[in-house]
Amino acid sequence: MSDIFSLADDLGPLKVIHVHEPGIGLRGVLVVDNVARGPSVGGVRMAADVTVEECARLARAMTFKNAAAGLPHGGGKAVLVGDPKMPRADKEVLIRGFCCALREVEQYIFAPDMGTDEQCMVWVKDEIDRVVGLPREVGGIPLDEIGATGFGLSHAVDVAQEFCDLDIKGARFAVQGFGAVGKHATRFLCEAGAIPVAVSDSAGTLQDPDGLDVDALLALKAAGKSVTEHSAGVKLERDAIIDVECDIWIPAARPDVIHEGNVDRLNTRIVVQGANIPITYAAEKTLHERGILNIPDFIANAGGVICAATEYQGAGEAAAFGAIEEKLRRNTHEVLETAQQQGILPRDAALAMARRRVERAMSNRRWHIF
Ligand code: NAD
């Protein structure tokens, strides 16, 4: 008993549910952190080494992310023990078993995360129907295909202009990670008149101060190749993207890529966080001291979860783009304005805003347990 309550604080978690079905080798945990704003949304993570603590931390992150995005959803997360690359048929049994065991927990809406995908969500839909992240043919909005998160990032940059005297037209930008988030962010920023001067993927960095040919790079990626295989531009090693001189720097790859040991190498005016936790808190402090405007992950990259919430309401792609634009612009403005007025880090302003929204919702509930 004492162990499980060590996870608890003034916001949650509301429920921690352990699912164990030895007959099919099913072991999983659901943490519903807080539902004051509505039923919780958060992905199902499948990995061999997941823990209850990890699940609770990720569920809390979803409480803040959904509240910061202004969604009518609380935060939750589920973890499933297993190798995500197991045979498809075995995975199907585990996913179907897991969601059937959680059929009655209406405070949790399933979504994909590391180790689970659209196909897993189709199985969940077939069993219990309480799910987002579905493919188009069963009523979903394919958020990576339409570039929901990249679209949101471009609006965050647009709003940031007034806080750092930057003109997006002609601004030079660099993107670390030319995947689902990075390539669409590039596309939307180009449409707004910005110039991509460097992009990278796991194989290396490609730089051209005169601007890269984005259509050619998108075609390379579609063919399963690296951006470094493009015939123009200078090829550099993978982490050279950090040193590229630019106005806007976008991490869209891995966590913790910028830390105290390399933050001084960044040569930019704005950082817009596409990836989750790409910069350590200490490095964010350094950016602040150097006068570099930094838009934190759960504000800047909320396009994906806003898209998922729109899907859950049964609305379509046009509504998703509208909601992303409106929410990203309002939240980025509020966070940057508060940070500027109070002289605090944008992340601290964002966390305070999210916590305030959760607490306000909690104060309207009799008990938020029912
Ligand atoms: P992805 O797998 O589609 O793309 C990742 C890209 O990063 C690939 O091109 C890969 O080659 C590259 N990469 C990997 N390691 C790298 C490195 N060390 N240096 C440079 N490039 C590297 O993934 P994604 O969906 O674009 O997600 C990227 C990040 O954004 C993740 O942190 C993810 O959690 C976060 N995120 C994604 C979404 C979304 O809508 N997909 C939403 C919010 C946050």
CSV table of C-alpha atoms and ligand atoms in Angstrom, one decimal:
chain,number,residue,atom,x,y,z
A,1,MET,CA,0.0,0.0,0.0
A,2,SER,CA,2.6,2.5,1.0
A,3,ASP,CA,4.5,2.0,-2.3
A,4,ILE,CA,1.6,2.8,-4.5
A,5,PHE,CA,0.6,5.9,-2.6
A,6,SER,CA,4.2,7.2,-2.9
A,7,LEU,CA,3.0,8.2,-6.5
A,8,ALA,CA,0.2,10.4,-5.1
A,9,ASP,CA,0.2,14.2,-4.8
A,10,ASP,CA,-2.4,16.9,-4.9
A,11,LEU,CA,-3.3,16.3,-8.6
A,12,GLY,CA,-3.3,12.5,-8.8
A,13,PRO,CA,-3.1,9.8,-9.9
A,14,LEU,CA,-6.8,9.1,-9.6
A,15,LYS,CA,-6.4,5.4,-10.4
A,16,VAL,CA,-3.6,2.9,-10.9
A,17,ILE,CA,-4.7,-0.3,-12.4
A,18,HIS,CA,-2.6,-3.4,-12.7
A,19,VAL,CA,-3.7,-5.9,-15.4
A,20,HIS,CA,-2.3,-9.4,-15.3
A,21,GLU,CA,-3.5,-12.4,-17.4
A,22,PRO,CA,-1.0,-15.2,-17.1
A,23,GLY,CA,-2.9,-17.3,-19.7
A,24,ILE,CA,-1.7,-15.0,-22.5
A,25,GLY,CA,1.4,-13.5,-20.9
A,26,LEU,CA,-0.4,-10.2,-20.4
A,27,ARG,CA,1.2,-7.7,-17.9
A,28,GLY,CA,0.3,-4.0,-18.0
A,29,VAL,CA,-0.5,-1.0,-16.0
A,30,LEU,CA,-3.0,1.9,-16.5
A,31,VAL,CA,-2.5,5.2,-14.7
A,32,VAL,CA,-5.4,7.6,-14.9
A,33,ASP,CA,-3.7,10.7,-13.5
A,34,ASN,CA,-6.4,13.4,-13.4
A,35,VAL,CA,-9.8,13.7,-15.1
A,36,ALA,CA,-11.0,17.0,-13.8
A,37,ARG,CA,-11.0,18.4,-17.4
A,38,GLY,CA,-12.6,15.3,-18.9
A,39,PRO,CA,-11.7,11.7,-19.7
A,40,SER,CA,-8.0,11.2,-19.9
A,41,VAL,CA,-6.1,10.7,-23.2
A,42,GLY,CA,-2.6,9.2,-23.4
A,43,GLY,CA,-0.8,6.6,-25.4
A,44,VAL,CA,-0.2,2.9,-24.7
A,45,ARG,CA,3.6,2.3,-24.6
A,46,MET,CA,4.9,-1.2,-25.2
A,47,ALA,CA,8.4,-2.1,-24.1
A,48,ALA,CA,10.2,-4.9,-22.3
A,49,ASP,CA,11.2,-2.7,-19.3
A,50,VAL,CA,8.3,-0.4,-18.6
A,51,THR,CA,7.5,0.4,-14.9
A,52,VAL,CA,4.6,1.8,-12.9
A,53,GLU,CA,6.7,4.9,-12.0
A,54,GLU,CA,7.4,5.6,-15.7
A,55,CYS,CA,3.7,5.2,-16.5
A,56,ALA,CA,2.7,7.6,-13.7
A,57,ARG,CA,5.3,10.2,-14.8
A,58,LEU,CA,4.1,10.0,-18.4
A,59,ALA,CA,0.4,10.2,-17.3
A,60,ARG,CA,1.2,13.4,-15.3
A,61,ALA,CA,2.9,14.9,-18.4
A,62,MET,CA,-0.3,14.2,-20.3
A,63,THR,CA,-2.4,15.9,-17.7
A,64,PHE,CA,-0.3,19.1,-18.2
A,65,LYS,CA,0.0,18.7,-21.9
A,66,ASN,CA,-3.8,18.3,-22.4
A,67,ALA,CA,-4.6,21.2,-20.0
A,68,ALA,CA,-2.0,23.4,-21.6
A,69,ALA,CA,-3.5,22.7,-25.0
A,70,GLY,CA,-6.9,23.7,-23.7
A,71,LEU,CA,-8.5,20.3,-24.4
A,72,PRO,CA,-11.5,18.8,-22.5
A,73,HIS,CA,-9.3,15.9,-21.5
A,74,GLY,CA,-7.3,14.8,-18.5
A,75,GLY,CA,-4.1,12.9,-18.5
A,76,GLY,CA,-3.5,9.1,-18.5
A,77,LYS,CA,-1.0,6.6,-19.8
A,78,ALA,CA,-0.8,2.8,-20.1
A,79,VAL,CA,2.2,0.5,-20.4
A,80,LEU,CA,2.3,-3.0,-21.6
A,81,VAL,CA,5.3,-5.3,-20.9
A,82,GLY,CA,6.7,-6.9,-24.1
A,83,ASP,CA,8.9,-6.6,-27.1
A,84,PRO,CA,7.0,-4.3,-29.5
A,85,LYS,CA,8.6,-6.3,-32.4
A,86,MET,CA,7.0,-9.6,-31.4
A,87,PRO,CA,5.0,-11.4,-34.1
A,88,ARG,CA,1.9,-9.5,-35.1
A,89,ALA,CA,-0.5,-12.2,-34.0
A,90,ASP,CA,0.9,-12.3,-30.5
A,91,LYS,CA,0.8,-8.5,-30.3
A,92,GLU,CA,-2.9,-8.6,-31.3
A,93,VAL,CA,-3.8,-10.9,-28.5
A,94,LEU,CA,-2.0,-8.7,-25.9
A,95,ILE,CA,-3.6,-5.5,-27.2
A,96,ARG,CA,-7.1,-7.0,-27.4
A,97,GLY,CA,-6.7,-8.6,-24.0
A,98,PHE,CA,-5.4,-5.4,-22.4
A,99,CYS,CA,-8.2,-3.2,-23.7
A,100,CYS,CA,-10.9,-5.8,-22.8
A,101,ALA,CA,-9.6,-5.8,-19.3
A,102,LEU,CA,-9.9,-2.0,-19.2
A,103,ARG,CA,-13.3,-2.0,-21.0
A,104,GLU,CA,-15.1,-0.5,-17.9
A,105,VAL,CA,-12.6,2.3,-17.3
A,106,GLU,CA,-14.3,5.0,-19.2
A,107,GLN,CA,-12.0,7.7,-17.8
A,108,TYR,CA,-9.2,6.5,-20.2
A,109,ILE,CA,-9.1,6.8,-24.0
A,110,PHE,CA,-6.5,4.7,-25.8
A,111,ALA,CA,-4.0,6.3,-28.1
A,112,PRO,CA,-0.7,5.1,-29.8
A,113,ASP,CA,2.7,5.7,-28.3
A,114,MET,CA,6.1,4.1,-28.6
A,115,GLY,CA,5.7,0.4,-29.5
A,116,THR,CA,2.1,0.7,-30.6
A,117,ASP,CA,0.6,2.0,-33.9
A,118,GLU,CA,-2.5,2.7,-35.9
A,119,GLN,CA,-3.1,-1.0,-36.4
A,120,CYS,CA,-3.1,-1.6,-32.6
A,121,MET,CA,-5.7,1.2,-32.3
A,122,VAL,CA,-7.9,-0.6,-34.9
A,123,TRP,CA,-7.9,-3.7,-32.6
A,124,VAL,CA,-8.8,-1.4,-29.7
A,125,LYS,CA,-11.7,0.1,-31.7
A,126,ASP,CA,-12.9,-3.3,-32.6
A,127,GLU,CA,-13.1,-4.3,-29.0
A,128,ILE,CA,-14.1,-1.3,-27.0
A,129,ASP,CA,-14.4,1.7,-29.4
A,130,ARG,CA,-12.8,4.2,-27.0
A,131,VAL,CA,-9.7,5.2,-29.0
A,132,VAL,CA,-7.9,7.9,-31.0
A,133,GLY,CA,-5.0,7.6,-33.5
A,134,LEU,CA,-7.0,5.5,-36.0
A,135,PRO,CA,-6.2,5.3,-39.8
A,136,ARG,CA,-8.4,7.3,-42.2
A,137,GLU,CA,-10.4,4.2,-43.4
A,138,VAL,CA,-11.9,3.7,-40.0
A,139,GLY,CA,-12.7,7.4,-39.3
A,140,GLY,CA,-9.3,8.6,-38.0
A,141,ILE,CA,-7.2,11.6,-38.9
A,142,PRO,CA,-3.7,10.4,-39.8
A,143,LEU,CA,-1.9,13.1,-37.9
A,144,ASP,CA,1.7,12.3,-39.1
A,145,GLU,CA,0.6,12.2,-42.8
A,146,ILE,CA,-1.2,15.6,-42.6
A,147,GLY,CA,1.6,17.1,-40.5
A,148,ALA,CA,-0.5,18.2,-37.5
A,149,THR,CA,2.5,18.8,-35.2
A,150,GLY,CA,4.6,20.6,-37.9
A,151,PHE,CA,1.6,22.8,-38.7
A,152,GLY,CA,1.4,23.7,-35.0
A,153,LEU,CA,5.1,24.5,-34.8
A,154,SER,CA,4.9,26.9,-37.7
A,155,HIS,CA,2.1,28.8,-35.8
A,156,ALA,CA,4.2,28.9,-32.7
A,157,VAL,CA,7.0,30.5,-34.7
A,158,ASP,CA,4.6,33.0,-36.2
A,159,VAL,CA,3.4,34.1,-32.8
A,160,ALA,CA,6.9,34.3,-31.4
A,161,GLN,CA,7.9,37.0,-34.0
A,162,GLU,CA,6.4,39.8,-31.8
A,163,PHE,CA,8.4,38.6,-28.8
A,164,CYS,CA,11.9,38.6,-30.4
A,165,ASP,CA,11.6,41.1,-33.3
A,166,LEU,CA,11.9,38.4,-35.9
A,167,ASP,CA,10.4,38.4,-39.4
A,168,ILE,CA,9.5,34.9,-40.5
A,169,LYS,CA,9.8,36.0,-44.1
A,170,GLY,CA,13.5,35.4,-44.9
A,171,ALA,CA,14.3,33.9,-41.5
A,172,ARG,CA,16.8,31.1,-41.7
A,173,PHE,CA,15.9,27.9,-39.9
A,174,ALA,CA,17.5,24.5,-39.1
A,175,VAL,CA,15.7,21.3,-38.3
A,176,GLN,CA,17.2,18.4,-36.3
A,177,GLY,CA,15.3,15.2,-37.4
A,178,PHE,CA,13.6,15.2,-40.8
A,179,GLY,CA,10.8,12.8,-39.8
A,180,ALA,CA,7.1,13.2,-39.3
A,181,VAL,CA,7.4,16.3,-37.3
A,182,GLY,CA,10.5,17.9,-38.9
A,183,LYS,CA,9.6,17.5,-42.5
A,184,HIS,CA,6.2,19.0,-42.1
A,185,ALA,CA,7.5,21.9,-39.9
A,186,THR,CA,9.9,22.6,-42.8
A,187,ARG,CA,7.2,22.5,-45.4
A,188,PHE,CA,4.9,24.9,-43.4
A,189,LEU,CA,7.7,27.3,-42.5
A,190,CYS,CA,8.7,27.5,-46.2
A,191,GLU,CA,5.1,28.3,-47.1
A,192,ALA,CA,5.4,31.2,-44.6
A,193,GLY,CA,8.5,32.5,-46.4
A,194,ALA,CA,11.3,31.2,-44.1
A,195,ILE,CA,14.5,29.6,-45.6
A,196,PRO,CA,15.7,26.1,-44.6
A,197,VAL,CA,19.5,26.3,-44.3
A,198,ALA,CA,20.1,22.9,-42.7
A,199,VAL,CA,18.3,19.7,-41.9
A,200,SER,CA,19.5,16.4,-40.3
A,201,ASP,CA,18.5,12.8,-39.8
A,202,SER,CA,20.2,10.0,-38.0
A,203,ALA,CA,22.8,9.7,-40.9
A,204,GLY,CA,24.0,13.3,-40.9
A,205,THR,CA,23.4,17.0,-41.5
A,206,LEU,CA,22.9,18.7,-44.9
A,207,GLN,CA,23.6,22.5,-45.0
A,208,ASP,CA,23.2,25.2,-47.6
A,209,PRO,CA,23.2,28.8,-46.5
A,210,ASP,CA,21.4,29.8,-49.7
A,211,GLY,CA,18.5,27.4,-48.9
A,212,LEU,CA,17.8,23.7,-49.4
A,213,ASP,CA,15.5,22.2,-52.0
A,214,VAL,CA,12.7,20.9,-49.7
A,215,ASP,CA,10.8,19.0,-52.4
A,216,ALA,CA,14.0,17.0,-53.3
A,217,LEU,CA,14.6,16.2,-49.7
A,218,LEU,CA,11.0,15.1,-49.2
A,219,ALA,CA,11.3,12.8,-52.2
A,220,LEU,CA,14.6,11.3,-50.8
A,221,LYS,CA,12.9,10.5,-47.5
A,222,ALA,CA,9.9,9.0,-49.3
A,223,ALA,CA,12.3,6.7,-51.0
A,224,GLY,CA,13.7,5.7,-47.7
A,225,LYS,CA,17.0,7.6,-48.1
A,226,SER,CA,18.9,10.1,-45.9
A,227,VAL,CA,18.9,13.9,-46.5
A,228,THR,CA,22.7,13.6,-46.8
A,229,GLU,CA,22.2,11.7,-50.1
A,230,HIS,CA,21.0,14.9,-51.8
A,231,SER,CA,23.4,16.1,-54.6
A,232,ALA,CA,23.5,19.8,-53.5
A,233,GLY,CA,24.6,21.4,-50.2
A,234,VAL,CA,27.4,20.5,-47.8
A,235,LYS,CA,27.3,17.2,-45.9
A,236,LEU,CA,28.3,17.3,-42.3
A,237,GLU,CA,28.3,14.9,-39.4
A,238,ARG,CA,25.0,14.3,-37.6
A,239,ASP,CA,25.4,16.7,-34.6
A,240,ALA,CA,26.9,19.5,-36.7
A,241,ILE,CA,23.3,20.8,-37.0
A,242,ILE,CA,23.7,22.2,-33.5
A,243,ASP,CA,26.4,24.7,-34.7
A,244,VAL,CA,24.5,25.9,-37.8
A,245,GLU,CA,24.0,29.7,-37.7
A,246,CYS,CA,20.3,30.4,-38.1
A,247,ASP,CA,17.3,32.4,-36.7
A,248,ILE,CA,15.1,29.4,-35.8
A,249,TRP,CA,16.4,26.1,-34.5
A,250,ILE,CA,14.0,23.2,-34.3
A,251,PRO,CA,14.8,19.9,-32.4
A,252,ALA,CA,12.5,17.2,-33.8
A,253,ALA,CA,14.4,14.0,-33.1
A,254,ARG,CA,15.4,12.7,-29.7
A,255,PRO,CA,15.2,13.6,-26.0
A,256,ASP,CA,18.0,15.5,-24.2
A,257,VAL,CA,20.0,16.4,-27.3
A,258,ILE,CA,20.8,19.9,-25.9
A,259,HIS,CA,22.4,19.9,-22.4
A,260,GLU,CA,24.8,22.0,-20.4
A,261,GLY,CA,27.7,20.5,-22.3
A,262,ASN,CA,26.6,21.8,-25.8
A,263,VAL,CA,24.0,24.5,-25.3
A,264,ASP,CA,26.6,27.2,-25.9
A,265,ARG,CA,27.1,25.9,-29.5
A,266,LEU,CA,23.5,26.9,-30.5
A,267,ASN,CA,23.7,30.0,-32.7
A,268,THR,CA,20.1,31.0,-33.1
A,269,ARG,CA,17.5,33.5,-31.9
A,270,ILE,CA,14.6,31.1,-31.3
A,271,VAL,CA,14.3,27.5,-30.3
A,272,VAL,CA,11.0,25.8,-31.0
A,273,GLN,CA,10.8,22.3,-29.4
A,274,GLY,CA,9.2,19.8,-31.8
A,275,ALA,CA,10.6,16.7,-30.0
A,276,ASN,CA,9.6,15.8,-26.4
A,277,ILE,CA,12.1,17.0,-23.7
A,278,PRO,CA,14.9,17.7,-26.3
A,279,ILE,CA,16.5,20.2,-23.9
A,280,THR,CA,17.4,19.8,-20.3
A,281,TYR,CA,16.1,22.3,-17.8
A,282,ALA,CA,19.6,23.6,-17.0
A,283,ALA,CA,20.2,24.2,-20.7
A,284,GLU,CA,16.9,26.0,-21.0
A,285,LYS,CA,18.1,28.3,-18.2
A,286,THR,CA,21.2,29.0,-20.2
A,287,LEU,CA,19.2,29.8,-23.3
A,288,HIS,CA,17.1,32.3,-21.2
A,289,GLU,CA,20.2,34.0,-19.9
A,290,ARG,CA,21.6,34.3,-23.5
A,291,GLY,CA,18.3,36.0,-24.6
A,292,ILE,CA,17.3,33.1,-26.9
A,293,LEU,CA,13.6,32.7,-27.0
A,294,ASN,CA,12.6,29.1,-26.3
A,295,ILE,CA,9.1,27.6,-26.8
A,296,PRO,CA,8.8,24.5,-24.7
A,297,ASP,CA,7.8,21.1,-26.1
A,298,PHE,CA,4.3,20.7,-24.6
A,299,ILE,CA,3.3,24.1,-25.9
A,300,ALA,CA,4.9,23.9,-29.3
A,301,ASN,CA,4.3,20.3,-30.3
A,302,ALA,CA,0.7,20.0,-29.1
A,303,GLY,CA,-0.6,19.8,-32.7
A,304,GLY,CA,-0.7,16.0,-32.6
A,305,VAL,CA,-2.7,15.7,-29.4
A,306,ILE,CA,-5.1,18.5,-30.5
A,307,CYS,CA,-5.6,16.5,-33.7
A,308,ALA,CA,-6.3,13.4,-31.7
A,309,ALA,CA,-8.9,15.1,-29.6
A,310,THR,CA,-10.6,16.5,-32.7
A,311,GLU,CA,-10.7,12.9,-34.1
A,312,TYR,CA,-12.4,11.7,-30.8
A,313,GLN,CA,-15.1,14.3,-31.2
A,314,GLY,CA,-15.8,12.8,-34.7
A,315,ALA,CA,-14.7,15.9,-36.6
A,316,GLY,CA,-12.5,16.0,-39.7
A,317,GLU,CA,-9.2,17.3,-40.9
A,318,ALA,CA,-10.3,20.8,-41.6
A,319,ALA,CA,-11.6,21.1,-38.0
A,320,ALA,CA,-8.3,19.7,-36.7
A,321,PHE,CA,-6.2,22.3,-38.5
A,322,GLY,CA,-8.6,25.0,-37.3
A,323,ALA,CA,-8.3,23.8,-33.7
A,324,ILE,CA,-4.5,23.5,-33.9
A,325,GLU,CA,-4.1,27.0,-35.3
A,326,GLU,CA,-6.4,28.6,-32.7
A,327,LYS,CA,-5.0,26.8,-29.6
A,328,LEU,CA,-1.3,26.9,-30.6
A,329,ARG,CA,-1.5,30.7,-31.2
A,330,ARG,CA,-3.4,31.4,-28.0
A,331,ASN,CA,-1.3,29.3,-25.8
A,332,THR,CA,2.1,30.3,-27.3
A,333,HIS,CA,1.1,34.0,-26.8
A,334,GLU,CA,0.0,33.5,-23.2
A,335,VAL,CA,3.1,31.6,-22.3
A,336,LEU,CA,5.6,34.0,-23.9
A,337,GLU,CA,3.8,37.1,-22.6
A,338,THR,CA,3.8,35.7,-19.0
A,339,ALA,CA,7.4,34.7,-19.3
A,340,GLN,CA,8.4,38.2,-20.6
A,341,GLN,CA,6.3,40.1,-18.0
A,342,GLN,CA,7.5,38.0,-15.0
A,343,GLY,CA,11.1,37.5,-16.3
A,344,ILE,CA,10.7,33.7,-15.9
A,345,LEU,CA,11.5,30.7,-18.2
A,346,PRO,CA,8.8,30.0,-20.8
A,347,ARG,CA,8.7,26.4,-19.4
A,348,ASP,CA,7.9,27.7,-15.9
A,349,ALA,CA,5.2,30.0,-17.3
A,350,ALA,CA,3.8,27.0,-19.3
A,351,LEU,CA,3.8,24.7,-16.3
A,352,ALA,CA,2.1,27.3,-14.1
A,353,MET,CA,-0.6,27.8,-16.8
A,354,ALA,CA,-1.3,24.1,-17.1
A,355,ARG,CA,-1.4,23.6,-13.3
A,356,ARG,CA,-3.8,26.5,-12.9
A,357,ARG,CA,-6.1,25.1,-15.6
A,358,VAL,CA,-6.2,21.7,-13.9
A,359,GLU,CA,-6.8,23.2,-10.5
A,360,ARG,CA,-9.6,25.4,-11.8
A,361,ALA,CA,-11.3,22.4,-13.3
A,362,MET,CA,-10.8,20.4,-10.0
A,363,SER,CA,-12.4,23.2,-8.0
A,364,ASN,CA,-15.6,22.8,-10.1
A,365,ARG,CA,-15.9,19.1,-9.3
A,366,ARG,CA,-17.6,17.8,-6.2
A,367,TRP,CA,-15.1,15.0,-6.0
A,368,HIS,CA,-13.2,14.3,-9.2
A,369,ILE,CA,-13.2,10.6,-8.4
A,370,PHE,CA,-16.7,10.1,-9.7
B,1,NAD,P1,10.1,10.1,-36.7
B,1,NAD,O1,10.6,8.8,-36.4
B,1,NAD,O2,9.1,10.2,-37.8
B,1,NAD,O3,11.3,11.0,-37.2
B,1,NAD,C1,12.5,11.2,-36.4
B,1,NAD,C2,13.6,11.7,-37.3
B,1,NAD,O4,14.7,12.0,-36.5
B,1,NAD,C3,14.1,10.7,-38.3
B,1,NAD,O5,14.3,11.3,-39.6
B,1,NAD,C4,15.4,10.1,-37.8
B,1,NAD,O6,16.3,9.8,-38.8
B,1,NAD,C5,15.9,11.4,-37.1
B,1,NAD,N1,16.9,11.2,-36.0
B,1,NAD,C6,16.9,10.2,-35.1
B,1,NAD,N2,17.9,10.4,-34.2
B,1,NAD,C7,18.5,11.5,-34.6
B,1,NAD,C8,19.7,12.3,-34.2
B,1,NAD,N3,20.3,11.9,-33.1
B,1,NAD,N4,20.0,13.4,-34.9
B,1,NAD,C9,19.3,13.8,-35.9
B,1,NAD,N5,18.2,13.2,-36.4
B,1,NAD,C10,17.9,12.0,-35.8
B,1,NAD,O7,9.5,10.7,-35.4
B,1,NAD,P2,8.5,11.9,-35.2
B,1,NAD,O8,7.1,11.4,-35.1
B,1,NAD,O9,8.9,13.0,-36.2
B,1,NAD,O10,8.9,12.4,-33.7
B,1,NAD,C11,10.1,13.2,-33.5
B,1,NAD,C12,10.0,13.7,-32.0
B,1,NAD,O11,8.8,14.5,-31.9
B,1,NAD,C13,9.9,12.6,-30.9
B,1,NAD,O12,10.6,13.1,-29.8
B,1,NAD,C14,8.4,12.5,-30.7
B,1,NAD,O13,8.1,12.1,-29.3
B,1,NAD,C15,8.0,14.0,-30.8
B,1,NAD,N6,6.6,14.3,-31.1
B,1,NAD,C16,6.0,13.8,-32.2
B,1,NAD,C17,4.7,14.1,-32.4
B,1,NAD,C18,4.1,13.6,-33.7
B,1,NAD,O14,3.0,14.2,-34.0
B,1,NAD,N7,4.6,12.7,-34.4
B,1,NAD,C19,4.0,14.9,-31.6
B,1,NAD,C20,4.6,15.5,-30.4
B,1,NAD,C21,6.0,15.1,-30.2
